[in-house]
mmCIF file of C-alpha atoms in Angstrom:
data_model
loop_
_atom_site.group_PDB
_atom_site.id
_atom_site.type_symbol
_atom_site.label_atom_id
_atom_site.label_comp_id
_atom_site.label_asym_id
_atom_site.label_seq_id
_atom_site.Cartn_x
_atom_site.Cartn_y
_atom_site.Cartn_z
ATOM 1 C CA UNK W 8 12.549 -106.518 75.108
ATOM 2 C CA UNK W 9 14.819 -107.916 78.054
ATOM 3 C CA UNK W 10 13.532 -111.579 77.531
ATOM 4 C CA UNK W 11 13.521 -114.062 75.007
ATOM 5 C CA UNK W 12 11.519 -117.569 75.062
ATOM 6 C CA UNK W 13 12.682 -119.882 72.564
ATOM 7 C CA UNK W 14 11.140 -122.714 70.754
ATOM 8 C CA UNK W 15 13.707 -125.638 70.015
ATOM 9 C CA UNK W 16 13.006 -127.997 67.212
ATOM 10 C CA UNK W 17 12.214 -125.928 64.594
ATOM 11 C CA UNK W 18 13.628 -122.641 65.950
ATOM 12 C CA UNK W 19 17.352 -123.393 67.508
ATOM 13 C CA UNK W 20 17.767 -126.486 65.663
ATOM 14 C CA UNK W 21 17.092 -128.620 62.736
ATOM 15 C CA UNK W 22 15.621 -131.662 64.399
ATOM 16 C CA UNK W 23 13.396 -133.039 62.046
ATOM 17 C CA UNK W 24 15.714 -136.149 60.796
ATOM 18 C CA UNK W 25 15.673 -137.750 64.092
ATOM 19 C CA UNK W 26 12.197 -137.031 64.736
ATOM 20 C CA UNK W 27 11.081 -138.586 61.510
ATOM 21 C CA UNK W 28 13.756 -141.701 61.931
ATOM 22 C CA UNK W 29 11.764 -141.646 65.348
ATOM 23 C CA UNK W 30 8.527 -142.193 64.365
ATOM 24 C CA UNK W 31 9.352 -144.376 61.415
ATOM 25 C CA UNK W 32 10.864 -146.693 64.010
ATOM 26 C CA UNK W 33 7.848 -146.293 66.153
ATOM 27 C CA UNK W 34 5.098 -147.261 63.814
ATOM 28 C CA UNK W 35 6.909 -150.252 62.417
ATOM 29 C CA UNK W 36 7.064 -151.647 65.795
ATOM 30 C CA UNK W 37 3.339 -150.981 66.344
ATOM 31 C CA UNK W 38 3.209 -152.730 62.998
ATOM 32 C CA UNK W 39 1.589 -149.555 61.336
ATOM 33 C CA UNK W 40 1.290 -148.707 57.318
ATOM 34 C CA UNK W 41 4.392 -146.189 56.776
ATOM 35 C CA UNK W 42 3.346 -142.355 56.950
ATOM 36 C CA UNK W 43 4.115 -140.408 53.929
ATOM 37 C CA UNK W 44 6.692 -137.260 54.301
ATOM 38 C CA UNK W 45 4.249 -135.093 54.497
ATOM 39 C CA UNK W 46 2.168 -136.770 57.634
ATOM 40 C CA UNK W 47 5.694 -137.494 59.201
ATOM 41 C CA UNK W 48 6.673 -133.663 59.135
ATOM 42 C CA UNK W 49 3.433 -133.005 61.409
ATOM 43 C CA UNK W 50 4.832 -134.383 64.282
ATOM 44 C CA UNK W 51 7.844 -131.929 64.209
ATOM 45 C CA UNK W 52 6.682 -129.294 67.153
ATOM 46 C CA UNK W 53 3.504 -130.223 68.969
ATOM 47 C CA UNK W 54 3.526 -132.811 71.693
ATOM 48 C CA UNK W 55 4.050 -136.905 70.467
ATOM 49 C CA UNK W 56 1.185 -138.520 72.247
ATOM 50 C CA UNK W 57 -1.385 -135.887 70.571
ATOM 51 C CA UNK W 58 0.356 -136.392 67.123
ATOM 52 C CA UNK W 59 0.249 -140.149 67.041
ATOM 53 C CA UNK W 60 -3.522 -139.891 67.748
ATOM 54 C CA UNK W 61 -4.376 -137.145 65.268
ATOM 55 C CA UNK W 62 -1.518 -137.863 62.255
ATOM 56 C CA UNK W 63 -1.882 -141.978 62.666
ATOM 57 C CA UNK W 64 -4.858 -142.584 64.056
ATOM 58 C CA UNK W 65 -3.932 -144.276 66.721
ATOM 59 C CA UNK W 66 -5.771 -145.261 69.926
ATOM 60 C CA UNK W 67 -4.751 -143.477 73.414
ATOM 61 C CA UNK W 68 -3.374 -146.994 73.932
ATOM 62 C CA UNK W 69 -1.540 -147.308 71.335
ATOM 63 C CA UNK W 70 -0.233 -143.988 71.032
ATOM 64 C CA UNK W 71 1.630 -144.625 74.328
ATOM 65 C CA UNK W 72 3.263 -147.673 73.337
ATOM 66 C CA UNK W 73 4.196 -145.032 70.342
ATOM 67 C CA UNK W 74 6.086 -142.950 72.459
ATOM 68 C CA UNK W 75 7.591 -145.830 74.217
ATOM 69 C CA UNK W 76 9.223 -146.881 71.148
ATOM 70 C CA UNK W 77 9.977 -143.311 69.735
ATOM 71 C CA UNK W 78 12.141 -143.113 72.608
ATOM 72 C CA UNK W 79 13.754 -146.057 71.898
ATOM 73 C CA UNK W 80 14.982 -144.927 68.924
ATOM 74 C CA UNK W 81 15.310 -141.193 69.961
ATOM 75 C CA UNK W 82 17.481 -141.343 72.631
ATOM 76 C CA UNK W 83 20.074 -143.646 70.973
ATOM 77 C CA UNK W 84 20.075 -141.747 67.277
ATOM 78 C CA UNK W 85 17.554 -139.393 66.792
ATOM 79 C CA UNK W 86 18.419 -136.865 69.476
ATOM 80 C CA UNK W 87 21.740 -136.736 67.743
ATOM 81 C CA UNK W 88 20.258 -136.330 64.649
ATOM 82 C CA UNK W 89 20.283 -132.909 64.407
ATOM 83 C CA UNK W 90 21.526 -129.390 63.792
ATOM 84 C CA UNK W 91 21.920 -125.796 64.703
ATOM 85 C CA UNK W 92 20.322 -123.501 62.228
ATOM 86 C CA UNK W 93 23.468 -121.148 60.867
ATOM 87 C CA UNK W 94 23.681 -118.295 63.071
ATOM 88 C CA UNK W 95 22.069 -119.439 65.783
ATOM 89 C CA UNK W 96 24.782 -119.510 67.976
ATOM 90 C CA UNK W 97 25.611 -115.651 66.861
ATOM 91 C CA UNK W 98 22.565 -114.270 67.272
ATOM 92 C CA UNK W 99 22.287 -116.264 71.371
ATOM 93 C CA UNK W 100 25.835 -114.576 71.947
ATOM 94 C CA UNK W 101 24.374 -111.239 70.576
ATOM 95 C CA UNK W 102 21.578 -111.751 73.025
ATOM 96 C CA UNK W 103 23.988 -112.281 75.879
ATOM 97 C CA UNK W 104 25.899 -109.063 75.112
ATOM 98 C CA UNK W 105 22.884 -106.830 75.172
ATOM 99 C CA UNK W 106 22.222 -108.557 78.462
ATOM 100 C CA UNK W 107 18.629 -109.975 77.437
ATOM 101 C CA UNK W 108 17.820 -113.097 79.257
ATOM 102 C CA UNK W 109 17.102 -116.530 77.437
ATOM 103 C CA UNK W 110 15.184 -119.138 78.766
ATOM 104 C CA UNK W 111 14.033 -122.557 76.460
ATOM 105 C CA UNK W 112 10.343 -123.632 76.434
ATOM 106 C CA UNK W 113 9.881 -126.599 74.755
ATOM 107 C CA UNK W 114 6.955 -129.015 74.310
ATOM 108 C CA UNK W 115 10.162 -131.526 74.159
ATOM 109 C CA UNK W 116 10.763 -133.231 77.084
ATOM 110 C CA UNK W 117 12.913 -131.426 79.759
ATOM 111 C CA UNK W 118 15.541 -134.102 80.160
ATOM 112 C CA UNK W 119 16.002 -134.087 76.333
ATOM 113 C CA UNK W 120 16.114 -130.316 75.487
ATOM 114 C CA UNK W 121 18.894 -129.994 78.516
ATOM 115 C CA UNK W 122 20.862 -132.900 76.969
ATOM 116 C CA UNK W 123 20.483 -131.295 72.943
ATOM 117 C CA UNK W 124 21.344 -127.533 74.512
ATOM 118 C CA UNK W 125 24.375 -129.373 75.981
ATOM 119 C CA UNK W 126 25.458 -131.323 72.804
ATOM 120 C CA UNK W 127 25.579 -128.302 70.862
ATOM 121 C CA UNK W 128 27.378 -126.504 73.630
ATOM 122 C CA UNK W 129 24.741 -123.826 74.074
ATOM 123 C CA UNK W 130 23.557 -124.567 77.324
ATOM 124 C CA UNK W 131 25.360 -121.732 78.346
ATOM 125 C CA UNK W 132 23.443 -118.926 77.299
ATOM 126 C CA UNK W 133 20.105 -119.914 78.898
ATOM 127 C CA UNK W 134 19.204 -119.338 82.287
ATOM 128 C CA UNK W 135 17.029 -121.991 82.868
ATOM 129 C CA UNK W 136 14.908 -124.590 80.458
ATOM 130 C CA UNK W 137 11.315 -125.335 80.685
ATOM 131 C CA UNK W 138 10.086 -128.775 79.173
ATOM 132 C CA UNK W 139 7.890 -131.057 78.679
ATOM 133 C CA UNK W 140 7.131 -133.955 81.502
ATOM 134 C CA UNK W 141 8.330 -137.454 80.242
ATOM 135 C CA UNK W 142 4.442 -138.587 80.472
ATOM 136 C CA UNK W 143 3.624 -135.791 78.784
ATOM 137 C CA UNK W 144 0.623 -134.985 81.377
ATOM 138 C CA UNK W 145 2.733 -131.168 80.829
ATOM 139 C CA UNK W 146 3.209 -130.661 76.961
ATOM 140 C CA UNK W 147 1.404 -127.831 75.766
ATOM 141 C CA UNK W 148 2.985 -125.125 74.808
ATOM 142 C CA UNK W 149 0.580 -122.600 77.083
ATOM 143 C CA UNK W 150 1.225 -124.638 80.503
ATOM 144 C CA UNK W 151 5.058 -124.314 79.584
ATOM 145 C CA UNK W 152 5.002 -121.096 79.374
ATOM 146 C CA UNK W 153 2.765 -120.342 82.357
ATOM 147 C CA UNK W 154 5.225 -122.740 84.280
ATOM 148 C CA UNK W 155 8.134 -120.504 83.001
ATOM 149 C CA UNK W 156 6.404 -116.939 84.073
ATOM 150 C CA UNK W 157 5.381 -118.807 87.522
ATOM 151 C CA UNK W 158 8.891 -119.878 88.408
ATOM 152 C CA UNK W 159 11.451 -117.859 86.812
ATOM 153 C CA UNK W 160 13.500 -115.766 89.688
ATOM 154 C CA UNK W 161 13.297 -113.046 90.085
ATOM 155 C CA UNK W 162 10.104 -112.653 88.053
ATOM 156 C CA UNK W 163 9.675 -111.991 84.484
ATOM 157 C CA UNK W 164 7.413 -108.939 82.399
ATOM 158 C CA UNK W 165 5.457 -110.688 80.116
ATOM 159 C CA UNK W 166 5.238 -107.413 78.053
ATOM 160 C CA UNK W 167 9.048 -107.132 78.081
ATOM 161 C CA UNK W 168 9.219 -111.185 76.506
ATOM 162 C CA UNK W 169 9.196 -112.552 73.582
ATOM 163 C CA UNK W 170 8.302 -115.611 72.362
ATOM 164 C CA UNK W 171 9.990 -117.443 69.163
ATOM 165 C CA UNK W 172 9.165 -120.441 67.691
ATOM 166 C CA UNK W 173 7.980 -121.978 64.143
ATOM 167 C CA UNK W 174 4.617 -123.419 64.791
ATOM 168 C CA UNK W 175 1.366 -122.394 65.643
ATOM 169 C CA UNK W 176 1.224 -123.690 69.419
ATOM 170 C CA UNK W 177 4.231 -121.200 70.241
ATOM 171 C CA UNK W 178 2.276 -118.301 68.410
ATOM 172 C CA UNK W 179 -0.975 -119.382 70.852
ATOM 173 C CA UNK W 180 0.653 -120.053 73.793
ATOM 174 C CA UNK W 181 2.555 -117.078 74.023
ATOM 175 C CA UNK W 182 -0.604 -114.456 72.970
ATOM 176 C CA UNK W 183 -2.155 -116.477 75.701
ATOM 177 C CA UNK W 184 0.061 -115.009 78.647
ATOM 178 C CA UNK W 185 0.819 -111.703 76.868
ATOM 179 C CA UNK W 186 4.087 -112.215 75.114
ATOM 180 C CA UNK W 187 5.024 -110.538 71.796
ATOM 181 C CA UNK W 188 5.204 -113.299 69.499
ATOM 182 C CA UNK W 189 8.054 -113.783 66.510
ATOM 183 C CA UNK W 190 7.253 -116.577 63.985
ATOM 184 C CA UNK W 191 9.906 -118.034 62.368
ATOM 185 C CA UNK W 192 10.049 -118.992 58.577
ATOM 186 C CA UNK W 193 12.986 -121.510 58.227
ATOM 187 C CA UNK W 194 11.405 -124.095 60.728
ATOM 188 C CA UNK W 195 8.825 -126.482 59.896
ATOM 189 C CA UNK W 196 5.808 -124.060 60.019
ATOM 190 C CA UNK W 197 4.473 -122.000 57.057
ATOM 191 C CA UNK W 198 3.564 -118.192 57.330
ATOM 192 C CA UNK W 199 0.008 -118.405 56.728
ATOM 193 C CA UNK W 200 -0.111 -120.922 60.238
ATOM 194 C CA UNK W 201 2.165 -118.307 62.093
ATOM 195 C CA UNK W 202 -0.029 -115.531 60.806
ATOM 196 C CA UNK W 203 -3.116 -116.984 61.603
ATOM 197 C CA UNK W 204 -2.254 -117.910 65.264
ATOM 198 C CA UNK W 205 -1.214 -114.594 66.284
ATOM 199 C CA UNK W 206 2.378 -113.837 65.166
ATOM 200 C CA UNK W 207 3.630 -110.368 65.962
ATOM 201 C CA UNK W 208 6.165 -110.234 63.693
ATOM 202 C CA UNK W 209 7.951 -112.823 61.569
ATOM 203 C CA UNK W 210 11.560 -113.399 60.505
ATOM 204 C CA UNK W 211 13.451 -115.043 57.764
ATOM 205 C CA UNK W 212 16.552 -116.151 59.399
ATOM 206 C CA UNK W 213 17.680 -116.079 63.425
ATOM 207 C CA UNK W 214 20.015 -113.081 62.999
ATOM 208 C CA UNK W 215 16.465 -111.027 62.230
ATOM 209 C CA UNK W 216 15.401 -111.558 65.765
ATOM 210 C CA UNK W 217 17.913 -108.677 66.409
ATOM 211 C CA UNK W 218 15.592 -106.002 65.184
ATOM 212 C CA UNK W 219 13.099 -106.805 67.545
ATOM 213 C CA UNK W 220 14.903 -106.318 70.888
#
């Protein structure tokens, strides 16, 4: 395989902390009961304005003010509340020294996922990061990944990519444009949802990824 698509929260890093502070934050300002742990871990992966409506029930309405205060919080604390899984920066140098090429897709905002990759001092390895729009009108993981095939120079083999993430939407979206797909267990996602949404193969810990290129 000469490419590699990677997930972020969940994948590259530990994110969930600052997610969860996130949405804690959030709710009490929308004057919301507290989610339990369980609810709050849902949000971890697929895009906000979709999990406010279908973890909190919240109206399309209110789910937007949601985000609005999500970032408050976020972009102050949460985005730095965070960290690399062990190894991960290993197994991106090993990548880089078999010359494979890394690119990001993230249903995370753009601006964010540049600014984490960049905190962590990782920005290096990737040659370029697909994201999220700040509205979110671009958040699923399939369009992200379509917008990465359609504008990645010179163009990429979808049967020469993977894609590795933790969840179910990066399992989906990849199968949907061809890409081998590599769940990962020490995210947020079990292995019966990564199995049952089309993983290729699955892996315990990042340095495993090495068997597959």
């Amino acid at each position: 395989m000469k490419n590699v698509f990677f997930d972020l929260d969940g994948t590259l890093t530990d994110s969930g902390e600052g997610i969860i502070n996130s949405i804690k934050y959030a709710l009490n300002k929308l004057e919301q009961p507290e989610a339990d742990l369980e609810t709050l871990r849902k949000f971890i992966g697929p895009p906000l304005m979709d999990s406010f409506q279908d973890y909190t029930g919240l109206s399309k309405e209110n789910a937007k003010l949601g985000m609005i205060y999500y970032r408050e919080y976020y972009e102050v604390k949460g985005l730095y509340e965070n960290k690399l899984y062990d190894d991960v920066k290993h197994l991106l140098e090993s990548l880089k020294e078999n010359k494979r090429n890394i690119y990001l897709t993230t249903s995370k905002p753009e601006p964010y996922a540049k600014q984490i990759l960049k905190h962590f001092a990782i920005d290096e390895y990737f040659s370029d990061v697909y994201g999220a729009s700040m509205d979110e009108t671009m958040s699923e993981k399939t369009f992200i990944i379509q917008n990465a095939l359609e504008n990645i120079s010179p163009k990429v083999n979808p049967k020469e990519t993977l894609m590795v993430g933790d969840r179910s939407y990066d399992m989906s979206g990849g199968k949907d444009h061809g890409l081998t797909t590599v769940g990962v267990l020490y995210g947020f996602g079990s292995e019966e949802e990564l199995k049952n949404s089309g993983a290729d193969f699955i892996i315990n810990k990042p340095l495993d990824l090495l068997n597959y290129i």
